[in-house]
PDB file of C-alpha atoms in Angstrom:
ATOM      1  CA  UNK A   1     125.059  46.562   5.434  1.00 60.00           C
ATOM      2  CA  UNK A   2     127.227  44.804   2.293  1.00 71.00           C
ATOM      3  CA  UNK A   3     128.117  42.340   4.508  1.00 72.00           C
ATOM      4  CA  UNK A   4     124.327  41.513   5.348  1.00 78.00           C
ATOM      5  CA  UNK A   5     122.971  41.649   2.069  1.00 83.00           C
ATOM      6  CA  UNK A   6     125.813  39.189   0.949  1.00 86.00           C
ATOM      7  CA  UNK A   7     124.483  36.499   3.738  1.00 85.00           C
ATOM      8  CA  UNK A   8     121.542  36.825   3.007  1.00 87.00           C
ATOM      9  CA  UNK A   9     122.083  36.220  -0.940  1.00 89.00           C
ATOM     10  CA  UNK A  10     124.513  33.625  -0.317  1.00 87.00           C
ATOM     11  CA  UNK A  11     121.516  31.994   2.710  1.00 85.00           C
ATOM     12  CA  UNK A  12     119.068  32.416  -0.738  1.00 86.00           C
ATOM     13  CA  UNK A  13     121.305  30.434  -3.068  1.00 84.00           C
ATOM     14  CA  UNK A  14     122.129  27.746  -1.176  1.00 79.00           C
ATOM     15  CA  UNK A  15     118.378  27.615  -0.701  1.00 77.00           C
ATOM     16  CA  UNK A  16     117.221  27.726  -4.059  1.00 76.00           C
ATOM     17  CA  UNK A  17     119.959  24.856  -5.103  1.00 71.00           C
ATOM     18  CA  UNK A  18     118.789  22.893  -2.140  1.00 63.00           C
ATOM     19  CA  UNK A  19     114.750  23.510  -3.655  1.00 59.00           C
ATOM     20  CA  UNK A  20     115.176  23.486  -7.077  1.00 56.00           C
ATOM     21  CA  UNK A  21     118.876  21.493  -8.001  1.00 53.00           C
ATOM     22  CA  UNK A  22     120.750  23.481 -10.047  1.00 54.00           C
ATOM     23  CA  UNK A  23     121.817  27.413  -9.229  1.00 60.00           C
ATOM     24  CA  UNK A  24     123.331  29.288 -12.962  1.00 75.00           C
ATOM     25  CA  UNK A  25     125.705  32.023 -12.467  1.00 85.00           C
ATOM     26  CA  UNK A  26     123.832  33.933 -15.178  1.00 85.00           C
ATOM     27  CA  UNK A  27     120.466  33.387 -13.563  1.00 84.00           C
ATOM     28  CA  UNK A  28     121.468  34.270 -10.405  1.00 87.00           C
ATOM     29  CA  UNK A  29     123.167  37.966 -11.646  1.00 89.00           C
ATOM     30  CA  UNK A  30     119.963  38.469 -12.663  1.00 90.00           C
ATOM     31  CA  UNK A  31     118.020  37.976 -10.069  1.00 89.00           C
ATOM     32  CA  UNK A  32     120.085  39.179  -7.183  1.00 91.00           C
ATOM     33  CA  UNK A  33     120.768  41.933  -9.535  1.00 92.00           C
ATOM     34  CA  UNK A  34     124.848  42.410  -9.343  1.00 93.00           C
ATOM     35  CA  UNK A  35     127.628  40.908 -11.570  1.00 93.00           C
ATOM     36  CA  UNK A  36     128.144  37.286 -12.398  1.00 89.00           C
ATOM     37  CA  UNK A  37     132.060  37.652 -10.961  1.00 91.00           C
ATOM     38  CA  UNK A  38     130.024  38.997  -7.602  1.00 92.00           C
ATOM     39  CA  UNK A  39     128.223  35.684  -8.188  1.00 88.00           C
ATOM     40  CA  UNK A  40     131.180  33.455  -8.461  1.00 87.00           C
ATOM     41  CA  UNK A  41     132.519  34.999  -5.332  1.00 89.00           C
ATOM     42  CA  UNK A  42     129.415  33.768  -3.212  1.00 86.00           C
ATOM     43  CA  UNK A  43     129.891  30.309  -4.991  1.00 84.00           C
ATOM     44  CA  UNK A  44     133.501  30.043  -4.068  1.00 81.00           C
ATOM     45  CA  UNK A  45     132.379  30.769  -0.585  1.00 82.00           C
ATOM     46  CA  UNK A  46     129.606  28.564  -0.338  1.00 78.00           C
ATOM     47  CA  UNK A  47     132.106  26.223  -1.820  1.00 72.00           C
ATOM     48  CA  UNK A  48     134.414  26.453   0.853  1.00 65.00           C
ATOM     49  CA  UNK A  49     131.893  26.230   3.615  1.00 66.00           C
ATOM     50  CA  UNK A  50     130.511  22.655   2.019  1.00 59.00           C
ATOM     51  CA  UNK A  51     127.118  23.912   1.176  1.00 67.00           C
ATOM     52  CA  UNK A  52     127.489  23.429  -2.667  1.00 67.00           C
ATOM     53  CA  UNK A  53     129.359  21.834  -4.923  1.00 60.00           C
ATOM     54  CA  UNK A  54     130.566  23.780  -7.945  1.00 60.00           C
ATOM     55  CA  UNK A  55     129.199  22.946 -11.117  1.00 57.00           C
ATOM     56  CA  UNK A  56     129.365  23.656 -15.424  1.00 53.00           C
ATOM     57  CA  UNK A  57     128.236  27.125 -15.166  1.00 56.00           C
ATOM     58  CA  UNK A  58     126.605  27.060 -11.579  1.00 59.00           C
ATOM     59  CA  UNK A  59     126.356  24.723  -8.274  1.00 59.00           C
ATOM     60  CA  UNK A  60     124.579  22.151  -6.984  1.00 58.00           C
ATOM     61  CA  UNK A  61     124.064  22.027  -3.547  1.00 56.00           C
ATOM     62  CA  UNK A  62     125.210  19.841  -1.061  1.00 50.00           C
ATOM     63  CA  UNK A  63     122.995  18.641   2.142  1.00 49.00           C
ATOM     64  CA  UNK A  64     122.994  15.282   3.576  1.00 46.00           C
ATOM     65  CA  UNK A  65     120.257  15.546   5.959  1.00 48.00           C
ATOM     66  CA  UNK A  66     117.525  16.059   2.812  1.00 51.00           C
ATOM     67  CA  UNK A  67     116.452  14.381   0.557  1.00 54.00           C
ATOM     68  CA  UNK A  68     117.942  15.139  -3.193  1.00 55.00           C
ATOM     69  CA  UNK A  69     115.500  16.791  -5.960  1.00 46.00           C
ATOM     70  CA  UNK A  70     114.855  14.877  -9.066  1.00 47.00           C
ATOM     71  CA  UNK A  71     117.262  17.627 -10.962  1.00 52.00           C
ATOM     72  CA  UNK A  72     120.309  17.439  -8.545  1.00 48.00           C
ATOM     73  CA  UNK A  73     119.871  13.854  -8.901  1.00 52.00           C
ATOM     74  CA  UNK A  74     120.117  13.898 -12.570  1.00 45.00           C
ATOM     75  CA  UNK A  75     123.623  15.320 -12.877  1.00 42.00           C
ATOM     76  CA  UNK A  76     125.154  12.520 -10.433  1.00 51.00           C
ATOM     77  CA  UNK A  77     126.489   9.569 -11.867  1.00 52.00           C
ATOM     78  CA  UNK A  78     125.506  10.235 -14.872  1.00 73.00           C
ATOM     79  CA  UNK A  79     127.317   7.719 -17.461  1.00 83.00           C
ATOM     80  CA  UNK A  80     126.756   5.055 -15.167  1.00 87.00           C
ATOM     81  CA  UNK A  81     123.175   5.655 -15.241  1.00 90.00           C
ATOM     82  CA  UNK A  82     122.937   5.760 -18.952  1.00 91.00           C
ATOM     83  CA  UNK A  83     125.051   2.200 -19.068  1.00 94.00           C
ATOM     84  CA  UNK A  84     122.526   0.488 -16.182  1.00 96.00           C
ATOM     85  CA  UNK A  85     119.398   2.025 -17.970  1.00 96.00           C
ATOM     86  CA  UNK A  86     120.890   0.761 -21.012  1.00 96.00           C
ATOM     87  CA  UNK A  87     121.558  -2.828 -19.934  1.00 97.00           C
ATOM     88  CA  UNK A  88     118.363  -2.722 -18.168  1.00 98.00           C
ATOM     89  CA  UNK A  89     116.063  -1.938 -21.046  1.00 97.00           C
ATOM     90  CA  UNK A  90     117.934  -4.899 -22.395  1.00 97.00           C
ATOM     91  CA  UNK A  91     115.789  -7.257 -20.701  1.00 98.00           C
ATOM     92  CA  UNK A  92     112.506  -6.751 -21.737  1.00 98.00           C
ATOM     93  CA  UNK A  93     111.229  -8.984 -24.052  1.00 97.00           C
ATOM     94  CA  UNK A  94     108.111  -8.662 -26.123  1.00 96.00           C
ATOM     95  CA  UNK A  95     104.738  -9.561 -24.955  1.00 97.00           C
ATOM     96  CA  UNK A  96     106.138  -8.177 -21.353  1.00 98.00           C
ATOM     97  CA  UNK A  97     104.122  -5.991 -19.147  1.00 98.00           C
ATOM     98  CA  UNK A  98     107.413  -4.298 -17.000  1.00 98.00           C
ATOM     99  CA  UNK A  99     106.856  -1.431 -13.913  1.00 98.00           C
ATOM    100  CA  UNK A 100     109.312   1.341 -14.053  1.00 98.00           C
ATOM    101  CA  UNK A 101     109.774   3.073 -11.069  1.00 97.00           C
ATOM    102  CA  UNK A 102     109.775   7.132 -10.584  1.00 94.00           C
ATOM    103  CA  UNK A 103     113.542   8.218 -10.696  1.00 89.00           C
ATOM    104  CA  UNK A 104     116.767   9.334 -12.623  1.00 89.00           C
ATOM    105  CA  UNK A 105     118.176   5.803 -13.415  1.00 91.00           C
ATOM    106  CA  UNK A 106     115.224   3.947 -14.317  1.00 93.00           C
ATOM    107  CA  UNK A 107     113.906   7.173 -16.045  1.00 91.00           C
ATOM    108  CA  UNK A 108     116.782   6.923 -18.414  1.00 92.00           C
ATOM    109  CA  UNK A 109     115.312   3.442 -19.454  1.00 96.00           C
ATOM    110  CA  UNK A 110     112.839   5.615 -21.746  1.00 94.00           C
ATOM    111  CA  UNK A 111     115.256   6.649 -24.670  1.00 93.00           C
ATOM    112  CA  UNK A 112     115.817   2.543 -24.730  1.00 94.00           C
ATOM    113  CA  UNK A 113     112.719   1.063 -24.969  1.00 96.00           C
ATOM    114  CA  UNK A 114     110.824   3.857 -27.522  1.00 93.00           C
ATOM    115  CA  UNK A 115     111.458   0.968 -30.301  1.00 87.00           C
ATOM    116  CA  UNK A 116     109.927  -1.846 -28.194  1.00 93.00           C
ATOM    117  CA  UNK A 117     106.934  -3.654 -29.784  1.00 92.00           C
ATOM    118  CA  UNK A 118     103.769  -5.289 -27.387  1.00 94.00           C
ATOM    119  CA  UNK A 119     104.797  -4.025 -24.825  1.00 97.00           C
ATOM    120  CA  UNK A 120     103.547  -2.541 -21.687  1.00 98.00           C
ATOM    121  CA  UNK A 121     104.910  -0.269 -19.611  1.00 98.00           C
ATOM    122  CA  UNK A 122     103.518   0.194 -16.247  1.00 98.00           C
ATOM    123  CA  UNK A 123     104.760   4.008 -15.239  1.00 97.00           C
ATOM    124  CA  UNK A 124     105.290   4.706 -11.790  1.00 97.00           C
ATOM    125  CA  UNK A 125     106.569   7.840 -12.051  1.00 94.00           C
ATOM    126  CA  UNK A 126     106.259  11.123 -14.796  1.00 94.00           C
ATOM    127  CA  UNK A 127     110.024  10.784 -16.423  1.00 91.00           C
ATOM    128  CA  UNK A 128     109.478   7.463 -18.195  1.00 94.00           C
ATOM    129  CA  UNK A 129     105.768   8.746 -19.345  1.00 93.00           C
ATOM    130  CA  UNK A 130     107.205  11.418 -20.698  1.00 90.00           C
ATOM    131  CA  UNK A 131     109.990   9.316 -22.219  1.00 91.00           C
ATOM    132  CA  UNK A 132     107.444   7.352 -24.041  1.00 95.00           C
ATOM    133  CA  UNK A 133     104.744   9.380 -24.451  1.00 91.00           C
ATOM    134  CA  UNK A 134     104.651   9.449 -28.380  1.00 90.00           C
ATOM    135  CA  UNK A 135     105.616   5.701 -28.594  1.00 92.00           C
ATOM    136  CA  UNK A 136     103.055   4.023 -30.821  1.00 89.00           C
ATOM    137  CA  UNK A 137     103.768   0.468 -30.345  1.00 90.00           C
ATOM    138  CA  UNK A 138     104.003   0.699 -26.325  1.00 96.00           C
ATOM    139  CA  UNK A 139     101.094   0.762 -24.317  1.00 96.00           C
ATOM    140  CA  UNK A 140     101.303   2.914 -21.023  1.00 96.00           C
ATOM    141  CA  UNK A 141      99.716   2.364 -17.651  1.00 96.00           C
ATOM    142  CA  UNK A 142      99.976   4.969 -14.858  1.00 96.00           C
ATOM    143  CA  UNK A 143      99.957   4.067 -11.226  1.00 95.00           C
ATOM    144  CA  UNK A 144      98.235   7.612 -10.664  1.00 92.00           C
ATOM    145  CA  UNK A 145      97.995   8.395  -7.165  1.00 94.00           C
ATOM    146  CA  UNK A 146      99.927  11.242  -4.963  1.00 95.00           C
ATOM    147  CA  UNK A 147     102.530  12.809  -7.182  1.00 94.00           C
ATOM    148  CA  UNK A 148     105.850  13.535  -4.881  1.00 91.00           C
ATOM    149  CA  UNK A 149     106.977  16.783  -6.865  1.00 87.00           C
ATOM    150  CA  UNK A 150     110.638  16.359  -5.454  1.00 84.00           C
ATOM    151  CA  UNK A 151     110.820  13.033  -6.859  1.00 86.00           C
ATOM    152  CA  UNK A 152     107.591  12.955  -9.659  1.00 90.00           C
ATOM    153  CA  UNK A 153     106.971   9.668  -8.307  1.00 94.00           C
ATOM    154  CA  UNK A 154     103.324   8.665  -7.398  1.00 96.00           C
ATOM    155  CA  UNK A 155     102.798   7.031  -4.063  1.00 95.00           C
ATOM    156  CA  UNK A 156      99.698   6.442  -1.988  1.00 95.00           C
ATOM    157  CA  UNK A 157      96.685   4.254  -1.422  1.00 95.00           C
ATOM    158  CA  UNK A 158      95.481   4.916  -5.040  1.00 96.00           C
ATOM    159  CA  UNK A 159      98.597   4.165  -6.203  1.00 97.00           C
ATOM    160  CA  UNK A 160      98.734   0.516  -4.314  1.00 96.00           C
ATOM    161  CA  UNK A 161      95.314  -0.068  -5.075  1.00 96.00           C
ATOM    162  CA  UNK A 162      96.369   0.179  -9.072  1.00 96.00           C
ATOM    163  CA  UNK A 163      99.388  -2.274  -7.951  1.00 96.00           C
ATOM    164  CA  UNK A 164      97.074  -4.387  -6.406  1.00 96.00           C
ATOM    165  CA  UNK A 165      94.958  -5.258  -9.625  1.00 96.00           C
ATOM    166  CA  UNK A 166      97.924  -5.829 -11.534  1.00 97.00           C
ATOM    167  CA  UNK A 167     101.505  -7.984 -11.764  1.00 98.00           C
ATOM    168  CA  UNK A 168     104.155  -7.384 -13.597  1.00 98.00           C
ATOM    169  CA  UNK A 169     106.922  -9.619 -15.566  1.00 98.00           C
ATOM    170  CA  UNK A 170     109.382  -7.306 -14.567  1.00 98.00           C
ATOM    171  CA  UNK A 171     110.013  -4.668 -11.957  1.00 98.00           C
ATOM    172  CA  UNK A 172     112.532  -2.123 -12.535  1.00 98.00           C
ATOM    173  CA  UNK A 173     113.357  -0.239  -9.687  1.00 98.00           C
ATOM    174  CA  UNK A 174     115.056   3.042  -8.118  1.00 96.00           C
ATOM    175  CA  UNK A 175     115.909   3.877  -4.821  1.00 95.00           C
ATOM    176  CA  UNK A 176     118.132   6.721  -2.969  1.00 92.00           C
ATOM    177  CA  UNK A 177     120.259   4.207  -1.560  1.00 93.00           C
ATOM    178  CA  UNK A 178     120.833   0.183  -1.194  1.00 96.00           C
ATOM    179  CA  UNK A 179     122.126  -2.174   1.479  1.00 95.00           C
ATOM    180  CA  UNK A 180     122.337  -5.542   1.620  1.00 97.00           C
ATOM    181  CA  UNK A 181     121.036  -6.316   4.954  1.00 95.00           C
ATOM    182  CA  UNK A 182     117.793  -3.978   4.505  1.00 95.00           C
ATOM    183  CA  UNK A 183     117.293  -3.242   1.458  1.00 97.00           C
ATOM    184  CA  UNK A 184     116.300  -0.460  -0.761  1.00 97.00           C
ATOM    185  CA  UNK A 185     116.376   2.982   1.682  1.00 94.00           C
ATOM    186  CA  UNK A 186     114.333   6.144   0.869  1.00 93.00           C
ATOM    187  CA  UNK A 187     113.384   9.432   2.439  1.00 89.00           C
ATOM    188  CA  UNK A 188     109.552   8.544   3.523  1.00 91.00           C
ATOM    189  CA  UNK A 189     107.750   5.439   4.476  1.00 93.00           C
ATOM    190  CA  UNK A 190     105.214   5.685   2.244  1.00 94.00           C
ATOM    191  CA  UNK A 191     107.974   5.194  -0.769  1.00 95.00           C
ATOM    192  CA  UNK A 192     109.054   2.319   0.797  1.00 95.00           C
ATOM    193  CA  UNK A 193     105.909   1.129   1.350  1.00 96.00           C
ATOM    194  CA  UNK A 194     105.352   1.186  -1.920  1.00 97.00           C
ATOM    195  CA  UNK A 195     108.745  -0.035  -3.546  1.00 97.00           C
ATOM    196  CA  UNK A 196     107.468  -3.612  -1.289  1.00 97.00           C
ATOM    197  CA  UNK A 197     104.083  -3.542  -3.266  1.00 97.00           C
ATOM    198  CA  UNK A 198     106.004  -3.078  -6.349  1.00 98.00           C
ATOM    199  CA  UNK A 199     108.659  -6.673  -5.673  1.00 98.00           C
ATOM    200  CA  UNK A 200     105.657  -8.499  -4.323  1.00 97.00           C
ATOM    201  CA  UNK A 201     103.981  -8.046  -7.786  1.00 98.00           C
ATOM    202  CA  UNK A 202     106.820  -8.649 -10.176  1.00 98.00           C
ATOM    203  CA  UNK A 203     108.153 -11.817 -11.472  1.00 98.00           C
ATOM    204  CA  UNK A 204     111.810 -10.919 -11.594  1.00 98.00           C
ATOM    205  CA  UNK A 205     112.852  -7.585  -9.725  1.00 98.00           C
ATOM    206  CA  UNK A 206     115.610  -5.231 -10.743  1.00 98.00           C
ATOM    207  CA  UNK A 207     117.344  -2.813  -8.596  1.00 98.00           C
ATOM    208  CA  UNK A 208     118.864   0.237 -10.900  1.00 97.00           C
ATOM    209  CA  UNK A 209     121.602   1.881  -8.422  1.00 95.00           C
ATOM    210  CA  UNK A 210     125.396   2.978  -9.195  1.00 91.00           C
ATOM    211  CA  UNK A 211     128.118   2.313  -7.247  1.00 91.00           C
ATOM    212  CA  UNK A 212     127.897   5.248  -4.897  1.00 87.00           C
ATOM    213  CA  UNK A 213     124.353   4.479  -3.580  1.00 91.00           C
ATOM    214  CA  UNK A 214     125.519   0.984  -2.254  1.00 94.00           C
ATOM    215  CA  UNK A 215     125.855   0.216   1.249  1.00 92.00           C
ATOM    216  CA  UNK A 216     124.411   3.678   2.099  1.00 88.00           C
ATOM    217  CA  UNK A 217     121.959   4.334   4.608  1.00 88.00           C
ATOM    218  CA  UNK A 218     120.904   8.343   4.306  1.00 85.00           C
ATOM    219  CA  UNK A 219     117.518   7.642   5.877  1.00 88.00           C
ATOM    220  CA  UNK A 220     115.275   5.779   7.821  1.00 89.00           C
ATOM    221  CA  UNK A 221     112.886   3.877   5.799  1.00 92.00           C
ATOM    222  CA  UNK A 222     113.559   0.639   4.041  1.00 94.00           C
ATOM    223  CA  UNK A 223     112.120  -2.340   1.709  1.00 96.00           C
ATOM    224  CA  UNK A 224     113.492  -5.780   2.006  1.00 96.00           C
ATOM    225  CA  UNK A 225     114.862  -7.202  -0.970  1.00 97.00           C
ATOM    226  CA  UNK A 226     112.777 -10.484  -1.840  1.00 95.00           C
ATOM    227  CA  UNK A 227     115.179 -13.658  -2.630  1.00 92.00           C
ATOM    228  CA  UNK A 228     116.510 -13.759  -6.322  1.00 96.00           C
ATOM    229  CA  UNK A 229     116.897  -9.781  -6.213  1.00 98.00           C
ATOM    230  CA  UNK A 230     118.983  -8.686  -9.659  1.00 98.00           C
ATOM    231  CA  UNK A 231     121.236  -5.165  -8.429  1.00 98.00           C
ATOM    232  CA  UNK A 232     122.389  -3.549 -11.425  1.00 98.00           C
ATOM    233  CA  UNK A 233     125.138  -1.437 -10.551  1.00 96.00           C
ATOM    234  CA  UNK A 234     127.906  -0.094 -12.686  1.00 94.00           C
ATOM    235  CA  UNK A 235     131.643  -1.343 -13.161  1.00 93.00           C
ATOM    236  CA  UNK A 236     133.153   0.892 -10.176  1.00 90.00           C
ATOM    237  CA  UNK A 237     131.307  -0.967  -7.712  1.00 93.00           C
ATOM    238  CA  UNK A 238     134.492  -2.546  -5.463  1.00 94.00           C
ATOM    239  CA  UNK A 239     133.867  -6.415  -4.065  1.00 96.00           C
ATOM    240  CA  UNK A 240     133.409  -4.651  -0.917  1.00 95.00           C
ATOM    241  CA  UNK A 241     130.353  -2.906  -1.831  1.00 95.00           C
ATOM    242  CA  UNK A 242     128.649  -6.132  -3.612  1.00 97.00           C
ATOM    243  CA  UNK A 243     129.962  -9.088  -1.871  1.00 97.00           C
ATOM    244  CA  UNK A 244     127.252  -8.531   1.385  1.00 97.00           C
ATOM    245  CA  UNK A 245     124.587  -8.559  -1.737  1.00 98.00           C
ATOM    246  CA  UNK A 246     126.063 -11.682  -3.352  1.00 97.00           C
ATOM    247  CA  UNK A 247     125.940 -13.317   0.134  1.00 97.00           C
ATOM    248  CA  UNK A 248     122.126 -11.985   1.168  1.00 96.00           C
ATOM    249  CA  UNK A 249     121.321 -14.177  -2.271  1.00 97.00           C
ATOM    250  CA  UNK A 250     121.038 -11.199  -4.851  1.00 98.00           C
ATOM    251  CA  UNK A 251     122.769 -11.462  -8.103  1.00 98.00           C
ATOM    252  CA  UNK A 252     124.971  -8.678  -8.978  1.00 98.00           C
ATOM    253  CA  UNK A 253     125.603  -7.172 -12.229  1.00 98.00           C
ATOM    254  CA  UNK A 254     128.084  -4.577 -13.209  1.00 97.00           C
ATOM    255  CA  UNK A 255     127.301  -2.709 -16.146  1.00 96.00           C
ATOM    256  CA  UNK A 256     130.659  -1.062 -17.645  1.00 94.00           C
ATOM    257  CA  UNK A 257     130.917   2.370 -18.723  1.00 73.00           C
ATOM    258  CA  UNK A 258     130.813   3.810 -22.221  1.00 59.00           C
ATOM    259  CA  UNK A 259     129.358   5.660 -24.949  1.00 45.00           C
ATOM    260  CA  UNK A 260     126.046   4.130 -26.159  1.00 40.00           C
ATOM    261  CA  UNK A 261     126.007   2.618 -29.614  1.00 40.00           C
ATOM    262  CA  UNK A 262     123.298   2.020 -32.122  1.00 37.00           C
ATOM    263  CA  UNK A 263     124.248  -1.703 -31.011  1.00 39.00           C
ATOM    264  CA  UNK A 264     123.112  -2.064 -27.591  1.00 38.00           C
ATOM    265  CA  UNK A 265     122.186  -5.326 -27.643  1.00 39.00           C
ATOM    266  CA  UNK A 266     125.881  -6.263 -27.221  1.00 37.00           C
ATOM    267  CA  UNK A 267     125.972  -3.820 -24.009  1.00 38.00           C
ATOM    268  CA  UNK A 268     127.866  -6.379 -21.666  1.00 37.00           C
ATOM    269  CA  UNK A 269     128.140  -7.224 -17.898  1.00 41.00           C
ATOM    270  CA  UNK A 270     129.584  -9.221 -15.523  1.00 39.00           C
ATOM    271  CA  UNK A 271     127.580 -11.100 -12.614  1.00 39.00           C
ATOM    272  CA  UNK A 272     129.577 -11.013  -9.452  1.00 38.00           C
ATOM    273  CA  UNK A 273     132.410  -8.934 -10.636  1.00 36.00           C
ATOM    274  CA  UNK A 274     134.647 -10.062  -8.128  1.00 30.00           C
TER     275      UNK A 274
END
């Protein structure tokens, strides 16, 4: 019977990480209503078995054949995500209307461009709205359409309709993987779909992905990358993983990692970074 009830709490952790990103060992006493050490047992095991990945305090879990939540996302990668948001916000200028795509990397563009002046942010997705939200000098446009709760991205006909009566000076976009000789990959066509409505209505188009994310291909669906592509990866990205991009025609930049200062203007990168 103790055997059982320990699958079945271990089958409803790895569950709950899978649904909802991160699992706390507090949290999880709680609920299952035994001792955090009890806890950390079933972690170690689950660890062991490669359904989770240990974490601060809890676990994250680990699945390759579905797609990653917007919270497990947010814990991978995360100082090179800061550095490419950072360099990315970089390039908006003012009197630019920009798109900024629905995910963790371009999300992280918010905290950068709060001090921007005339400009217009396009929102794609509910973690740069939320970013900006109380930022007088920037005016906001939502796509609208079907929210996708795993990723709080809207997608949809409404939300290519919106593209449709707009462009953009700049596209800033994320994706849950890149390669070079298809493009940007995500879970579900109609993302993809979309991510091609996106490039077709931006002047210059930026691709926000770190170093693990390139040359992946985790699902089925995929965007073409128009000529004159920018990927922004970060400084761990080998020649091996950027060269193919470099040769398909898209420029490369690798942002280095470190602390952000109050001067990040002076945030710099290398194109090629052979």
């Amino acid at each position: 019977m103790a055997l059982r009830e320990s699958e079945s709490r271990r089958a409803e952790i790895v569950r709950q990480a899978r649904s909802t990103g991160l699992a706390g060992v507090e949290d999880l006493a709680v609920q299952f209503g035994v001792t955090p050490s009890t806890i950390r047992r079933d972690l170690g095991h689950l660890t062991s078995r490669g359904l989770i990945a240990r974490t601060y305090g809890g676990a994250i879990a680990i699945d390759t054949t579905h797609e990653s939540s917007l919270r497990q996302r947010s814990v991978e990668g995360f100082d090179a995500k800061r550095a490419i948001a950072a360099w990315a916000a970089q390039q908006v200028q003012p009197g630019e209307t920009v798109l900024v795509d629905a995910g963790t990397t371009v999300g992280a563009m918010g905290v950068h461009l709060r001090d921007c002046r005339d400009v217009t942010v396009v929102a794609a997705g509910l973690t740069i709205l939320e970013a900006l939200v109380e930022s007088p000098e920037i005016r906001i446009e939502c796509l609208g359409g079907t929210l996708r709760p795993l990723t709080q991205g809207f997608v949809g006909p409404l939300a290519e309709a919106t593209l449709s009566r707009l462009t953009v000076d700049r596209a800033f976009l994320g994706a849950d993987a890149v390669d070079a000789r298809y493009g940007i990959c995500e879970a579900e066509l109609i993302q993809t779909r979309l991510k091609e409505a996106m490039m077709d209505r931006a002047e210059h188009v930026y691709v926000l992905a770190h170093a693990a994310k390139l040359g992946k291909r985790p699902f089925h669906a995929w965007a073409p990358l128009p000529p004159g592509t920018t990927l922004v990866t970060d400084a761990s990205a080998t020649a091996d993983l950027t060269d193919p991009f470099e040769a398909a025609g898209v420029t490369v930049v690798k942002v280095p990692h470190r602390e952000p200062t109050a001067d990040h203007n002076g945030a710099s990168a290398t194109s090629g970074g052979r």
